[in-house]
């Protein structure tokens, strides 16, 4: 209440009060611009009983109309311009070659997404840790792989056989276990490793920013309760960090999905690679093939976005008093309200859980 | 269970600023101690040193005869491993000024978290947690999330959480100063019921009335020095040190 009265007082002090004594400023405009006196003979008390007319937004309507007209013009060309060749799009969309490329894109993206998320957590923890060796190494890793373009990483990896004909592990300058590079790593594995190496650098920073966003009081409370360090992280800090990690990381995954098209340059046929190849075999079908690739990328991104919505909702538990309704709940609520319309009061707030 | 707290030569500096200047303090088992002092006098630092959330530069804290956070190594005190410190902290409950409940866990999950982490069976932890929530008057809120509760309710959950491991010692850092005035009473009431339960309570607070009524021992800190201590009747009604008198005049004004 006190807040309200303060606001009223300051509004009065600013000279914008609408209830000015009649005839004080002389030029009485009937529309009532700010500060203008009320026209005489108006019973404010009576007006106060009626709903206030909301402000109209004519410019918004004009912009909407212009955009709609442009959009409809474009949509029209989709039907009238024969170059789109929709029938060919239909046949290519589920062509076995395309589906195989799609599968490769999916597999490479999914594995890299998981690997780089886990790797990102490890590198982020390294950077945050008090151990100077670990944090310097983590910093160097991030610095290196954020600096080098992904395509360079991939091509480097595919020439690994030239650089290190065999790979092995062992005691430095001691006994070693060695295997030829080419047989150990298939080209898909190399592709996934390349994608992950570069992706880990980015996701480490995403994870780190999420961890930093958690209130330090949470670490303290967990410590004060004597919760073991690993559980402090997995049970208290990470779930809260995920709330800000998820949107940023999904962004990364979508970037990764499209970055996987670079695998084409190291002769792995992902969705984009297949389209590229088919395009040179069937030059007349280039446009429909590009449309097919676009459609599949759109589908994949849409699926990811829907999953993101629900993951975000899950990690929002406890951070808002009432979770917002899901689109489906909102839809059902809308249907219910329509069917009940005559009874529903306009300002009745519905509880959606 | 109860345990005496012994603090000897507690010394702590931040940079060239000394915030604890060799504090010596012995608190008998099962008593309630209130720590008073102006802002910045080192009350929180001293309290947090008791469960080793704050490391001392010199001196030690012992609870029930056991050194907290350090061990004797030769002729020096040496910091323990993090794992051992965490185990010691399970015997020491801590209640924060701004609650620090885990917002993504329900009230019940907040209370069972530490016992389950210590390996208590989930069903047992749950039974005990519900009993504790009943004790602080929040049994019906066990499924709620902290942000759905009022400040006073959140602080009562935080107290239940601190009690979940049945600690010997309970530390409160200004448990009511983040609360609206009308919610202070309900939290103080819960703390009052803990007095005489055998646990050793240490409370940093500006609630002089509470100190007078509940405390067995009152300690006055100023600029990192322990200026005065004694029973509330003495320290609060007839302070010997002018700075204690000054402070009480300001707080009670
Ligand atoms: N991490 C830190 N770095 C530097 N100075 C600090 C730090 N923590 C506390 N201090 C300083 O130490 C002094 C004592 O702080 P402390 O929090 O113990 O005071 P307090 O008595 O609890 O005060 P309040 O009543 O305001 O909570 C203060 O001057 C504070 O500025
Ligand atoms: Mg303090």
PDB file of N, CA and C in Angstrom, chain A residues 54-138:
ATOM      1  N   UNK A  54      -8.207  -0.070 -23.268  1.00  0.00           N
ATOM      2  CA  UNK A  54      -6.758  -0.243 -23.411  1.00  0.00           C
ATOM      3  C   UNK A  54      -6.213   0.570 -24.582  1.00  0.00           C
ATOM      4  N   UNK A  55      -4.907   0.873 -24.527  1.00  0.00           N
ATOM      5  CA  UNK A  55      -4.242   1.629 -25.591  1.00  0.00           C
ATOM      6  C   UNK A  55      -4.227   0.804 -26.869  1.00  0.00           C
ATOM      7  N   UNK A  56      -4.542   1.434 -28.008  1.00  0.00           N
ATOM      8  CA  UNK A  56      -4.477   0.728 -29.293  1.00  0.00           C
ATOM      9  C   UNK A  56      -3.077   0.861 -29.861  1.00  0.00           C
ATOM     10  N   UNK A  57      -2.692  -0.080 -30.726  1.00  0.00           N
ATOM     11  CA  UNK A  57      -1.359  -0.034 -31.335  1.00  0.00           C
ATOM     12  C   UNK A  57      -1.475  -0.059 -32.856  1.00  0.00           C
ATOM     13  N   UNK A  58      -1.869   1.055 -33.478  1.00  0.00           N
ATOM     14  CA  UNK A  58      -2.091   1.039 -34.939  1.00  0.00           C
ATOM     15  C   UNK A  58      -0.817   0.696 -35.721  1.00  0.00           C
ATOM     16  N   UNK A  59       0.355   1.166 -35.276  1.00  0.00           N
ATOM     17  CA  UNK A  59       1.582   0.931 -36.038  1.00  0.00           C
ATOM     18  C   UNK A  59       1.879  -0.567 -36.099  1.00  0.00           C
ATOM     19  N   UNK A  60       1.634  -1.244 -34.966  1.00  0.00           N
ATOM     20  CA  UNK A  60       1.852  -2.686 -34.947  1.00  0.00           C
ATOM     21  C   UNK A  60       1.028  -3.379 -36.025  1.00  0.00           C
ATOM     22  N   UNK A  61      -0.219  -2.927 -36.163  1.00  0.00           N
ATOM     23  CA  UNK A  61      -1.094  -3.563 -37.148  1.00  0.00           C
ATOM     24  C   UNK A  61      -0.576  -3.332 -38.561  1.00  0.00           C
ATOM     25  N   UNK A  62      -0.102  -2.109 -38.825  1.00  0.00           N
ATOM     26  CA  UNK A  62       0.410  -1.796 -40.163  1.00  0.00           C
ATOM     27  C   UNK A  62       1.615  -2.688 -40.469  1.00  0.00           C
ATOM     28  N   UNK A  63       2.546  -2.777 -39.503  1.00  0.00           N
ATOM     29  CA  UNK A  63       3.742  -3.591 -39.734  1.00  0.00           C
ATOM     30  C   UNK A  63       3.351  -5.039 -39.974  1.00  0.00           C
ATOM     31  N   UNK A  64       2.428  -5.539 -39.155  1.00  0.00           N
ATOM     32  CA  UNK A  64       1.977  -6.917 -39.319  1.00  0.00           C
ATOM     33  C   UNK A  64       1.429  -7.134 -40.728  1.00  0.00           C
ATOM     34  N   UNK A  65       0.622  -6.182 -41.190  1.00  0.00           N
ATOM     35  CA  UNK A  65       0.007  -6.324 -42.511  1.00  0.00           C
ATOM     36  C   UNK A  65       1.085  -6.359 -43.599  1.00  0.00           C
ATOM     37  N   UNK A  66       2.055  -5.468 -43.517  1.00  0.00           N
ATOM     38  CA  UNK A  66       3.115  -5.423 -44.532  1.00  0.00           C
ATOM     39  C   UNK A  66       3.877  -6.747 -44.558  1.00  0.00           C
ATOM     40  N   UNK A  67       4.255  -7.216 -43.372  1.00  0.00           N
ATOM     41  CA  UNK A  67       5.016  -8.463 -43.301  1.00  0.00           C
ATOM     42  C   UNK A  67       4.201  -9.612 -43.864  1.00  0.00           C
ATOM     43  N   UNK A  68       2.915  -9.648 -43.516  1.00  0.00           N
ATOM     44  CA  UNK A  68       2.060 -10.735 -43.991  1.00  0.00           C
ATOM     45  C   UNK A  68       1.969 -10.739 -45.507  1.00  0.00           C
ATOM     46  N   UNK A  69       1.813  -9.547 -46.098  1.00  0.00           N
ATOM     47  CA  UNK A  69       1.701  -9.465 -47.555  1.00  0.00           C
ATOM     48  C   UNK A  69       2.981  -9.987 -48.210  1.00  0.00           C
ATOM     49  N   UNK A  70       4.146  -9.566 -47.675  1.00  0.00           N
ATOM     50  CA  UNK A  70       5.421 -10.034 -48.235  1.00  0.00           C
ATOM     51  C   UNK A  70       5.536 -11.543 -48.108  1.00  0.00           C
ATOM     52  N   UNK A  71       5.164 -12.037 -46.946  1.00  0.00           N
ATOM     53  CA  UNK A  71       5.273 -13.472 -46.689  1.00  0.00           C
ATOM     54  C   UNK A  71       4.377 -14.256 -47.641  1.00  0.00           C
ATOM     55  N   UNK A  72       3.141 -13.776 -47.791  1.00  0.00           N
ATOM     56  CA  UNK A  72       2.202 -14.484 -48.660  1.00  0.00           C
ATOM     57  C   UNK A  72       2.696 -14.472 -50.110  1.00  0.00           C
ATOM     58  N   UNK A  73       3.311 -13.362 -50.508  1.00  0.00           N
ATOM     59  CA  UNK A  73       3.878 -13.290 -51.853  1.00  0.00           C
ATOM     60  C   UNK A  73       4.892 -14.394 -52.070  1.00  0.00           C
ATOM     61  N   UNK A  74       5.754 -14.574 -51.036  1.00  0.00           N
ATOM     62  CA  UNK A  74       6.784 -15.591 -51.147  1.00  0.00           C
ATOM     63  C   UNK A  74       6.159 -16.981 -51.165  1.00  0.00           C
ATOM     64  N   UNK A  75       5.195 -17.199 -50.270  1.00  0.00           N
ATOM     65  CA  UNK A  75       4.546 -18.520 -50.216  1.00  0.00           C
ATOM     66  C   UNK A  75       3.909 -18.834 -51.561  1.00  0.00           C
ATOM     67  N   UNK A  76       3.350 -17.804 -52.184  1.00  0.00           N
ATOM     68  CA  UNK A  76       2.715 -18.016 -53.479  1.00  0.00           C
ATOM     69  C   UNK A  76       3.726 -18.557 -54.493  1.00  0.00           C
ATOM     70  N   UNK A  77       4.953 -17.999 -54.445  1.00  0.00           N
ATOM     71  CA  UNK A  77       5.950 -18.446 -55.424  1.00  0.00           C
ATOM     72  C   UNK A  77       6.312 -19.912 -55.214  1.00  0.00           C
ATOM     73  N   UNK A  78       6.177 -20.374 -53.982  1.00  0.00           N
ATOM     74  CA  UNK A  78       6.471 -21.781 -53.732  1.00  0.00           C
ATOM     75  C   UNK A  78       5.562 -22.665 -54.579  1.00  0.00           C
ATOM     76  N   UNK A  79       4.319 -22.176 -54.819  1.00  0.00           N
ATOM     77  CA  UNK A  79       3.375 -22.984 -55.591  1.00  0.00           C
ATOM     78  C   UNK A  79       3.463 -22.677 -57.077  1.00  0.00           C
ATOM     79  N   UNK A  80       3.716 -21.405 -57.400  1.00  0.00           N
ATOM     80  CA  UNK A  80       3.631 -21.022 -58.809  1.00  0.00           C
ATOM     81  C   UNK A  80       4.948 -21.207 -59.548  1.00  0.00           C
ATOM     82  N   UNK A  81       6.074 -21.125 -58.828  1.00  0.00           N
ATOM     83  CA  UNK A  81       7.360 -21.243 -59.510  1.00  0.00           C
ATOM     84  C   UNK A  81       7.699 -22.715 -59.704  1.00  0.00           C
ATOM     85  N   UNK A  82       7.692 -23.196 -60.953  1.00  0.00           N
ATOM     86  CA  UNK A  82       7.893 -24.638 -61.189  1.00  0.00           C
ATOM     87  C   UNK A  82       9.294 -25.104 -60.799  1.00  0.00           C
ATOM     88  N   UNK A  83      10.266 -24.156 -60.689  1.00  0.00           N
ATOM     89  CA  UNK A  83      11.638 -24.550 -60.398  1.00  0.00           C
ATOM     90  C   UNK A  83      11.769 -25.246 -59.042  1.00  0.00           C
ATOM     91  N   UNK A  84      10.797 -25.069 -58.171  1.00  0.00           N
ATOM     92  CA  UNK A  84      10.888 -25.751 -56.872  1.00  0.00           C
ATOM     93  C   UNK A  84      10.756 -27.272 -57.029  1.00  0.00           C
ATOM     94  N   UNK A  85      10.010 -27.664 -58.042  1.00  0.00           N
ATOM     95  CA  UNK A  85       9.856 -29.098 -58.364  1.00  0.00           C
ATOM     96  C   UNK A  85       9.505 -29.942 -57.146  1.00  0.00           C
ATOM     97  N   UNK A  86       8.339 -29.666 -56.599  1.00  0.00           N
ATOM     98  CA  UNK A  86       7.945 -30.322 -55.337  1.00  0.00           C
ATOM     99  C   UNK A  86       7.818 -31.832 -55.474  1.00  0.00           C
ATOM    100  N   UNK A  87       7.449 -32.279 -56.705  1.00  0.00           N
ATOM    101  CA  UNK A  87       7.291 -33.733 -56.846  1.00  0.00           C
ATOM    102  C   UNK A  87       8.642 -34.422 -56.635  1.00  0.00           C
ATOM    103  N   UNK A  88       9.698 -33.782 -57.145  1.00  0.00           N
ATOM    104  CA  UNK A  88      11.032 -34.376 -56.961  1.00  0.00           C
ATOM    105  C   UNK A  88      11.451 -34.313 -55.493  1.00  0.00           C
ATOM    106  N   UNK A  89      11.080 -33.211 -54.834  1.00  0.00           N
ATOM    107  CA  UNK A  89      11.371 -33.138 -53.402  1.00  0.00           C
ATOM    108  C   UNK A  89      10.768 -34.342 -52.704  1.00  0.00           C
ATOM    109  N   UNK A  90       9.516 -34.648 -53.081  1.00  0.00           N
ATOM    110  CA  UNK A  90       8.823 -35.789 -52.467  1.00  0.00           C
ATOM    111  C   UNK A  90       9.580 -37.084 -52.687  1.00  0.00           C
ATOM    112  N   UNK A  91      10.089 -37.302 -53.876  1.00  0.00           N
ATOM    113  CA  UNK A  91      10.768 -38.582 -54.124  1.00  0.00           C
ATOM    114  C   UNK A  91      12.126 -38.628 -53.435  1.00  0.00           C
ATOM    115  N   UNK A  92      12.834 -37.496 -53.418  1.00  0.00           N
ATOM    116  CA  UNK A  92      14.164 -37.501 -52.795  1.00  0.00           C
ATOM    117  C   UNK A  92      14.110 -37.585 -51.270  1.00  0.00           C
ATOM    118  N   UNK A  93      13.011 -37.056 -50.709  1.00  0.00           N
ATOM    119  CA  UNK A  93      12.975 -36.878 -49.257  1.00  0.00           C
ATOM    120  C   UNK A  93      13.297 -38.176 -48.507  1.00  0.00           C
ATOM    121  N   UNK A  94      12.729 -39.298 -49.019  1.00  0.00           N
ATOM    122  CA  UNK A  94      12.973 -40.557 -48.313  1.00  0.00           C
ATOM    123  C   UNK A  94      13.843 -41.507 -49.129  1.00  0.00           C
ATOM    124  N   UNK A  95      14.605 -40.949 -50.061  1.00  0.00           N
ATOM    125  CA  UNK A  95      15.489 -41.801 -50.859  1.00  0.00           C
ATOM    126  C   UNK A  95      16.508 -42.467 -49.937  1.00  0.00           C
ATOM    127  N   UNK A  96      16.823 -43.754 -50.177  1.00  0.00           N
ATOM    128  CA  UNK A  96      17.732 -44.484 -49.287  1.00  0.00           C
ATOM    129  C   UNK A  96      19.058 -43.758 -49.070  1.00  0.00           C
ATOM    130  N   UNK A  97      19.606 -43.170 -50.132  1.00  0.00           N
ATOM    131  CA  UNK A  97      20.899 -42.493 -49.978  1.00  0.00           C
ATOM    132  C   UNK A  97      20.775 -41.341 -48.985  1.00  0.00           C
ATOM    133  N   UNK A  98      19.684 -40.568 -49.125  1.00  0.00           N
ATOM    134  CA  UNK A  98      19.467 -39.440 -48.224  1.00  0.00           C
ATOM    135  C   UNK A  98      19.319 -39.935 -46.789  1.00  0.00           C
ATOM    136  N   UNK A  99      18.531 -40.993 -46.613  1.00  0.00           N
ATOM    137  CA  UNK A  99      18.303 -41.498 -45.259  1.00  0.00           C
ATOM    138  C   UNK A  99      19.604 -41.983 -44.636  1.00  0.00           C
ATOM    139  N   UNK A 100      20.473 -42.543 -45.477  1.00  0.00           N
ATOM    140  CA  UNK A 100      21.753 -43.023 -44.957  1.00  0.00           C
ATOM    141  C   UNK A 100      22.610 -41.846 -44.489  1.00  0.00           C
ATOM    142  N   UNK A 101      22.592 -40.784 -45.295  1.00  0.00           N
ATOM    143  CA  UNK A 101      23.326 -39.581 -44.892  1.00  0.00           C
ATOM    144  C   UNK A 101      22.761 -39.001 -43.610  1.00  0.00           C
ATOM    145  N   UNK A 102      21.428 -39.021 -43.542  1.00  0.00           N
ATOM    146  CA  UNK A 102      20.759 -38.505 -42.350  1.00  0.00           C
ATOM    147  C   UNK A 102      21.190 -39.297 -41.123  1.00  0.00           C
ATOM    148  N   UNK A 103      21.264 -40.612 -41.306  1.00  0.00           N
ATOM    149  CA  UNK A 103      21.662 -41.471 -40.197  1.00  0.00           C
ATOM    150  C   UNK A 103      23.068 -41.105 -39.719  1.00  0.00           C
ATOM    151  N   UNK A 104      23.960 -40.896 -40.675  1.00  0.00           N
ATOM    152  CA  UNK A 104      25.334 -40.552 -40.290  1.00  0.00           C
ATOM    153  C   UNK A 104      25.368 -39.221 -39.524  1.00  0.00           C
ATOM    154  N   UNK A 105      24.599 -38.252 -40.042  1.00  0.00           N
ATOM    155  CA  UNK A 105      24.526 -36.960 -39.361  1.00  0.00           C
ATOM    156  C   UNK A 105      24.047 -37.147 -37.928  1.00  0.00           C
ATOM    157  N   UNK A 106      22.975 -37.954 -37.789  1.00  0.00           N
ATOM    158  CA  UNK A 106      22.407 -38.177 -36.462  1.00  0.00           C
ATOM    159  C   UNK A 106      23.399 -38.847 -35.530  1.00  0.00           C
ATOM    160  N   UNK A 107      24.019 -39.919 -36.017  1.00  0.00           N
ATOM    161  CA  UNK A 107      24.934 -40.680 -35.171  1.00  0.00           C
ATOM    162  C   UNK A 107      26.117 -39.797 -34.759  1.00  0.00           C
ATOM    163  N   UNK A 108      26.716 -39.130 -35.741  1.00  0.00           N
ATOM    164  CA  UNK A 108      27.892 -38.305 -35.444  1.00  0.00           C
ATOM    165  C   UNK A 108      27.521 -37.195 -34.455  1.00  0.00           C
ATOM    166  N   UNK A 109      26.354 -36.553 -34.672  1.00  0.00           N
ATOM    167  CA  UNK A 109      25.960 -35.464 -33.783  1.00  0.00           C
ATOM    168  C   UNK A 109      25.658 -35.982 -32.383  1.00  0.00           C
ATOM    169  N   UNK A 110      24.895 -37.091 -32.325  1.00  0.00           N
ATOM    170  CA  UNK A 110      24.480 -37.585 -31.014  1.00  0.00           C
ATOM    171  C   UNK A 110      25.693 -38.006 -30.190  1.00  0.00           C
ATOM    172  N   UNK A 111      26.582 -38.800 -30.799  1.00  0.00           N
ATOM    173  CA  UNK A 111      27.746 -39.256 -30.028  1.00  0.00           C
ATOM    174  C   UNK A 111      28.596 -38.057 -29.607  1.00  0.00           C
ATOM    175  N   UNK A 112      28.841 -37.150 -30.546  1.00  0.00           N
ATOM    176  CA  UNK A 112      29.673 -35.998 -30.200  1.00  0.00           C
ATOM    177  C   UNK A 112      29.012 -35.148 -29.121  1.00  0.00           C
ATOM    178  N   UNK A 113      27.673 -35.046 -29.177  1.00  0.00           N
ATOM    179  CA  UNK A 113      26.982 -34.218 -28.184  1.00  0.00           C
ATOM    180  C   UNK A 113      27.172 -34.799 -26.793  1.00  0.00           C
ATOM    181  N   UNK A 114      27.004 -36.114 -26.677  1.00  0.00           N
ATOM    182  CA  UNK A 114      27.143 -36.743 -25.359  1.00  0.00           C
ATOM    183  C   UNK A 114      28.592 -36.664 -24.878  1.00  0.00           C
ATOM    184  N   UNK A 115      29.510 -37.061 -25.781  1.00  0.00           N
ATOM    185  CA  UNK A 115      30.932 -37.053 -25.401  1.00  0.00           C
ATOM    186  C   UNK A 115      31.362 -35.654 -24.990  1.00  0.00           C
ATOM    187  N   UNK A 116      30.933 -34.650 -25.767  1.00  0.00           N
ATOM    188  CA  UNK A 116      31.446 -33.318 -25.467  1.00  0.00           C
ATOM    189  C   UNK A 116      30.766 -32.724 -24.245  1.00  0.00           C
ATOM    190  N   UNK A 117      29.566 -33.188 -23.920  1.00  0.00           N
ATOM    191  CA  UNK A 117      28.945 -32.708 -22.681  1.00  0.00           C
ATOM    192  C   UNK A 117      29.723 -33.234 -21.480  1.00  0.00           C
ATOM    193  N   UNK A 118      29.977 -34.557 -21.496  1.00  0.00           N
ATOM    194  CA  UNK A 118      30.723 -35.142 -20.378  1.00  0.00           C
ATOM    195  C   UNK A 118      32.136 -34.572 -20.330  1.00  0.00           C
ATOM    196  N   UNK A 119      32.772 -34.512 -21.514  1.00  0.00           N
ATOM    197  CA  UNK A 119      34.122 -33.946 -21.567  1.00  0.00           C
ATOM    198  C   UNK A 119      34.124 -32.505 -21.104  1.00  0.00           C
ATOM    199  N   UNK A 120      33.065 -31.773 -21.479  1.00  0.00           N
ATOM    200  CA  UNK A 120      32.964 -30.369 -21.080  1.00  0.00           C
ATOM    201  C   UNK A 120      32.903 -30.232 -19.573  1.00  0.00           C
ATOM    202  N   UNK A 121      32.170 -31.136 -18.917  1.00  0.00           N
ATOM    203  CA  UNK A 121      32.095 -31.095 -17.452  1.00  0.00           C
ATOM    204  C   UNK A 121      33.487 -31.306 -16.865  1.00  0.00           C
ATOM    205  N   UNK A 122      34.199 -32.296 -17.420  1.00  0.00           N
ATOM    206  CA  UNK A 122      35.531 -32.602 -16.886  1.00  0.00           C
ATOM    207  C   UNK A 122      36.458 -31.394 -17.055  1.00  0.00           C
ATOM    208  N   UNK A 123      36.484 -30.831 -18.259  1.00  0.00           N
ATOM    209  CA  UNK A 123      37.389 -29.699 -18.505  1.00  0.00           C
ATOM    210  C   UNK A 123      36.981 -28.486 -17.663  1.00  0.00           C
ATOM    211  N   UNK A 124      35.656 -28.274 -17.537  1.00  0.00           N
ATOM    212  CA  UNK A 124      35.200 -27.137 -16.727  1.00  0.00           C
ATOM    213  C   UNK A 124      35.635 -27.323 -15.280  1.00  0.00           C
ATOM    214  N   UNK A 125      35.474 -28.550 -14.750  1.00  0.00           N
ATOM    215  CA  UNK A 125      35.904 -28.806 -13.374  1.00  0.00           C
ATOM    216  C   UNK A 125      37.402 -28.593 -13.235  1.00  0.00           C
ATOM    217  N   UNK A 126      38.147 -29.009 -14.276  1.00  0.00           N
ATOM    218  CA  UNK A 126      39.589 -28.784 -14.262  1.00  0.00           C
ATOM    219  C   UNK A 126      39.910 -27.308 -14.159  1.00  0.00           C
ATOM    220  N   UNK A 127      39.168 -26.516 -14.955  1.00  0.00           N
ATOM    221  CA  UNK A 127      39.461 -25.077 -14.925  1.00  0.00           C
ATOM    222  C   UNK A 127      39.117 -24.457 -13.596  1.00  0.00           C
ATOM    223  N   UNK A 128      38.034 -24.931 -12.972  1.00  0.00           N
ATOM    224  CA  UNK A 128      37.614 -24.337 -11.704  1.00  0.00           C
ATOM    225  C   UNK A 128      38.481 -24.832 -10.557  1.00  0.00           C
ATOM    226  N   UNK A 129      39.042 -26.037 -10.708  1.00  0.00           N
ATOM    227  CA  UNK A 129      39.718 -26.668  -9.577  1.00  0.00           C
ATOM    228  C   UNK A 129      40.881 -25.819  -9.082  1.00  0.00           C
ATOM    229  N   UNK A 130      41.213 -26.011  -7.830  1.00  0.00           N
ATOM    230  CA  UNK A 130      42.303 -25.244  -7.240  1.00  0.00           C
ATOM    231  C   UNK A 130      43.669 -25.744  -7.687  1.00  0.00           C
ATOM    232  N   UNK A 131      43.691 -26.895  -8.373  1.00  0.00           N
ATOM    233  CA  UNK A 131      44.961 -27.472  -8.806  1.00  0.00           C
ATOM    234  C   UNK A 131      45.529 -26.679  -9.982  1.00  0.00           C
ATOM    235  N   UNK A 132      46.663 -25.998  -9.809  1.00  0.00           N
ATOM    236  CA  UNK A 132      47.157 -25.097 -10.859  1.00  0.00           C
ATOM    237  C   UNK A 132      47.523 -25.839 -12.151  1.00  0.00           C
ATOM    238  N   UNK A 133      48.000 -27.086 -12.030  1.00  0.00           N
ATOM    239  CA  UNK A 133      48.350 -27.833 -13.236  1.00  0.00           C
ATOM    240  C   UNK A 133      47.090 -28.127 -14.043  1.00  0.00           C
ATOM    241  N   UNK A 134      46.069 -28.650 -13.349  1.00  0.00           N
ATOM    242  CA  UNK A 134      44.820 -28.987 -14.036  1.00  0.00           C
ATOM    243  C   UNK A 134      44.187 -27.758 -14.659  1.00  0.00           C
ATOM    244  N   UNK A 135      44.150 -26.657 -13.907  1.00  0.00           N
ATOM    245  CA  UNK A 135      43.419 -25.511 -14.433  1.00  0.00           C
ATOM    246  C   UNK A 135      44.184 -24.893 -15.603  1.00  0.00           C
ATOM    247  N   UNK A 136      45.507 -24.940 -15.573  1.00  0.00           N
ATOM    248  CA  UNK A 136      46.265 -24.425 -16.714  1.00  0.00           C
ATOM    249  C   UNK A 136      46.073 -25.311 -17.932  1.00  0.00           C
ATOM    250  N   UNK A 137      46.124 -26.643 -17.720  1.00  0.00           N
ATOM    251  CA  UNK A 137      45.920 -27.556 -18.847  1.00  0.00           C
ATOM    252  C   UNK A 137      44.537 -27.350 -19.463  1.00  0.00           C
ATOM    253  N   UNK A 138      43.525 -27.211 -18.607  1.00  0.00           N
ATOM    254  CA  UNK A 138      42.170 -27.020 -19.115  1.00  0.00           C
ATOM    255  C   UNK A 138      42.077 -25.723 -19.904  1.00  0.00           C
TER     256      UNK A 138
END
